[in-house]
């Protein structure tokens, strides 16, 4: 019997829109954790997720700087005492609580209204490439768990780069 690997992250939607002179990013991430990661989460191990966001001119040379280079970090933690899942935006410290793991993962995957760049910093008629990738941050795991996480494919969880083009 062959086992199908379902543990991967998928970026299902990525887009940018101009609102009041600022480009905002929205995305949807489907976090499909491995059984090992879910077991660790149920045991109280916090899992840290990182979204790597880049905005650059389409066709830019490798030495050209990114217009935006950001890493958005979030953490999910199961609080066994309360039976709740806590989702924390690590940059702002904002925390939300959910009764089920599914609700927490759905909320974690809903990225909206992230400020990218002021519209006047983009050239009219030029095409820009917005890219995003999601991954589990193994470095943020508790030290005793890291060696196993480095060696096991069940912990090497990430998405492919998702791309969206914008043209002011």
Short mmCIF file of C-alpha atoms in Angstrom, two decimals:
data_model
loop_
_atom_site.label_atom_id
_atom_site.label_comp_id
_atom_site.label_asym_id
_atom_site.label_seq_id
_atom_site.Cartn_x
_atom_site.Cartn_y
_atom_site.Cartn_z
CA UNK A 1 0.00 0.00 0.00
CA UNK A 2 1.39 3.39 -1.02
CA UNK A 3 1.09 6.39 1.29
CA UNK A 4 0.34 9.78 -0.22
CA UNK A 5 2.19 12.69 1.38
CA UNK A 6 -0.35 15.38 2.24
CA UNK A 7 1.94 17.39 4.47
CA UNK A 8 2.84 20.53 2.57
CA UNK A 9 1.81 24.15 2.54
CA UNK A 10 -0.14 25.56 -0.39
CA UNK A 11 -0.59 29.22 -1.20
CA UNK A 12 -4.03 29.25 -2.76
CA UNK A 13 -4.39 32.95 -3.33
CA UNK A 14 -2.02 35.87 -3.57
CA UNK A 15 -2.91 39.33 -4.79
CA UNK A 16 -2.17 42.99 -4.28
CA UNK A 17 -4.49 45.97 -4.62
CA UNK A 18 -4.11 49.71 -4.33
CA UNK A 19 -6.14 51.39 -1.59
CA UNK A 20 -5.70 55.08 -0.79
CA UNK A 21 -2.26 55.21 -2.41
CA UNK A 22 -0.89 52.08 -0.72
CA UNK A 23 -0.62 48.57 -2.15
CA UNK A 24 -2.08 45.96 0.19
CA UNK A 25 -1.46 42.22 -0.05
CA UNK A 26 -3.97 39.44 0.56
CA UNK A 27 -3.24 35.72 0.53
CA UNK A 28 -4.69 32.38 1.56
CA UNK A 29 -2.39 29.63 2.83
CA UNK A 30 -3.51 26.04 3.33
CA UNK A 31 -1.31 24.66 6.10
CA UNK A 32 -1.17 20.87 5.76
CA UNK A 33 0.97 19.72 8.65
CA UNK A 34 2.46 16.27 9.04
CA UNK A 35 1.19 13.90 11.73
CA UNK A 36 4.44 14.50 13.64
CA UNK A 37 3.90 18.27 13.66
CA UNK A 38 0.27 17.85 14.76
CA UNK A 39 1.39 15.50 17.55
CA UNK A 40 3.95 18.05 18.76
CA UNK A 41 1.32 20.82 18.63
CA UNK A 42 -1.11 18.69 20.67
CA UNK A 43 1.69 18.16 23.23
CA UNK A 44 2.10 21.91 23.71
CA UNK A 45 4.97 22.60 21.30
CA UNK A 46 4.50 25.99 19.62
CA UNK A 47 4.89 25.96 15.83
CA UNK A 48 6.25 29.09 14.17
CA UNK A 49 5.37 29.85 10.57
CA UNK A 50 7.11 32.32 8.34
CA UNK A 51 5.80 33.98 5.20
CA UNK A 52 8.59 35.33 3.02
CA UNK A 53 7.31 38.19 0.83
CA UNK A 54 9.21 39.88 -1.99
CA UNK A 55 8.22 42.62 -4.42
CA UNK A 56 10.56 43.45 -7.27
CA UNK A 57 10.47 44.74 -10.80
CA UNK A 58 9.62 41.92 -13.22
CA UNK A 59 12.76 41.01 -15.10
CA UNK A 60 15.01 42.72 -12.56
CA UNK A 61 18.67 41.78 -12.62
CA UNK A 62 19.88 39.71 -9.69
CA UNK A 63 21.85 42.65 -8.28
CA UNK A 64 18.81 44.95 -8.23
CA UNK A 65 17.33 45.44 -4.78
CA UNK A 66 13.89 44.17 -3.87
CA UNK A 67 11.34 46.95 -3.38
CA UNK A 68 9.88 44.91 -0.52
CA UNK A 69 11.57 42.11 1.41
CA UNK A 70 9.52 41.04 4.42
CA UNK A 71 9.12 38.04 6.69
CA UNK A 72 5.78 37.75 8.42
CA UNK A 73 5.92 35.41 11.40
CA UNK A 74 3.05 33.69 13.18
CA UNK A 75 2.85 31.10 15.93
CA UNK A 76 0.24 28.49 16.76
CA UNK A 77 0.12 26.94 20.22
CA UNK A 78 -2.29 24.47 21.80
CA UNK A 79 -3.13 25.38 25.39
CA UNK A 80 -4.15 22.02 26.83
CA UNK A 81 -5.35 23.49 30.13
CA UNK A 82 -7.95 25.64 28.39
CA UNK A 83 -8.41 23.39 25.36
CA UNK A 84 -7.83 26.37 23.07
CA UNK A 85 -5.52 27.10 20.16
CA UNK A 86 -3.67 30.40 20.35
CA UNK A 87 -2.57 32.12 17.13
CA UNK A 88 -0.07 34.97 17.58
CA UNK A 89 1.17 37.50 15.05
CA UNK A 90 4.78 37.71 16.24
CA UNK A 91 5.42 41.15 14.72
CA UNK A 92 2.48 42.88 16.42
CA UNK A 93 1.95 40.55 19.39
CA UNK A 94 -1.76 40.25 18.54
CA UNK A 95 -3.27 37.00 19.84
CA UNK A 96 -6.51 35.23 18.96
CA UNK A 97 -7.95 32.07 20.48
CA UNK A 98 -9.87 29.27 18.73
CA UNK A 99 -11.79 26.30 20.04
CA UNK A 100 -10.65 23.90 17.30
CA UNK A 101 -7.41 23.23 15.48
CA UNK A 102 -9.20 23.59 12.15
CA UNK A 103 -10.50 27.07 13.06
CA UNK A 104 -7.03 28.14 14.19
CA UNK A 105 -5.38 26.89 10.98
CA UNK A 106 -8.04 28.58 8.86
CA UNK A 107 -7.45 31.89 10.64
CA UNK A 108 -3.69 31.42 10.43
CA UNK A 109 -3.93 30.98 6.67
CA UNK A 110 -6.02 34.11 6.10
CA UNK A 111 -3.60 36.95 5.35
CA UNK A 112 -5.24 40.27 4.56
CA UNK A 113 -4.45 43.96 4.22
CA UNK A 114 -0.67 43.62 4.67
CA UNK A 115 0.88 46.95 3.64
CA UNK A 116 3.44 46.44 0.88
CA UNK A 117 4.47 49.76 -0.61
CA UNK A 118 3.22 53.24 -1.41
CA UNK A 119 1.81 53.37 -4.93
CA UNK A 120 3.89 56.42 -5.86
CA UNK A 121 7.10 54.37 -5.41
CA UNK A 122 6.12 52.20 -8.40
CA UNK A 123 6.63 53.40 -11.97
CA UNK A 124 3.53 53.66 -14.15
CA UNK A 125 3.55 51.07 -16.94
CA UNK A 126 6.27 48.97 -15.27
CA UNK A 127 5.36 45.40 -14.29
CA UNK A 128 6.18 44.12 -10.80
CA UNK A 129 6.41 40.61 -9.40
CA UNK A 130 4.99 39.85 -5.94
CA UNK A 131 6.24 36.51 -4.59
CA UNK A 132 5.44 34.68 -1.37
CA UNK A 133 6.49 31.41 0.23
CA UNK A 134 5.36 29.83 3.53
CA UNK A 135 7.47 27.56 5.71
CA UNK A 136 7.69 26.05 9.17
CA UNK A 137 10.57 27.61 11.10
CA UNK A 138 12.52 24.65 12.47
CA UNK A 139 14.91 27.03 14.27
CA UNK A 140 12.02 28.17 16.48
CA UNK A 141 11.29 24.64 17.74
CA UNK A 142 12.48 23.69 21.23
CA UNK A 143 16.14 22.68 21.15
CA UNK A 144 15.60 18.94 21.93
CA UNK A 145 13.24 18.62 18.95
CA UNK A 146 15.46 20.33 16.35
CA UNK A 147 17.89 17.48 15.47
CA UNK A 148 15.00 15.18 14.60
CA UNK A 149 13.25 17.98 12.71
CA UNK A 150 16.35 18.66 10.59
CA UNK A 151 16.61 15.02 9.57
CA UNK A 152 12.96 14.12 9.09
CA UNK A 153 11.03 15.09 5.94
CA UNK A 154 7.90 15.26 8.14
CA UNK A 155 9.24 18.54 9.56
CA UNK A 156 10.50 20.06 6.31
CA UNK A 157 7.23 21.84 5.60
CA UNK A 158 7.07 24.67 3.10
CA UNK A 159 5.26 25.86 0.02
CA UNK A 160 6.47 26.63 -3.45
CA UNK A 161 6.85 30.29 -4.37
CA UNK A 162 3.53 31.80 -5.39
CA UNK A 163 3.68 34.74 -7.81
CA UNK A 164 1.30 37.55 -8.67
CA UNK A 165 2.00 40.38 -11.10
CA UNK A 166 0.92 43.96 -10.67
CA UNK A 167 1.17 46.93 -12.99
CA UNK A 168 0.36 50.42 -11.73
#
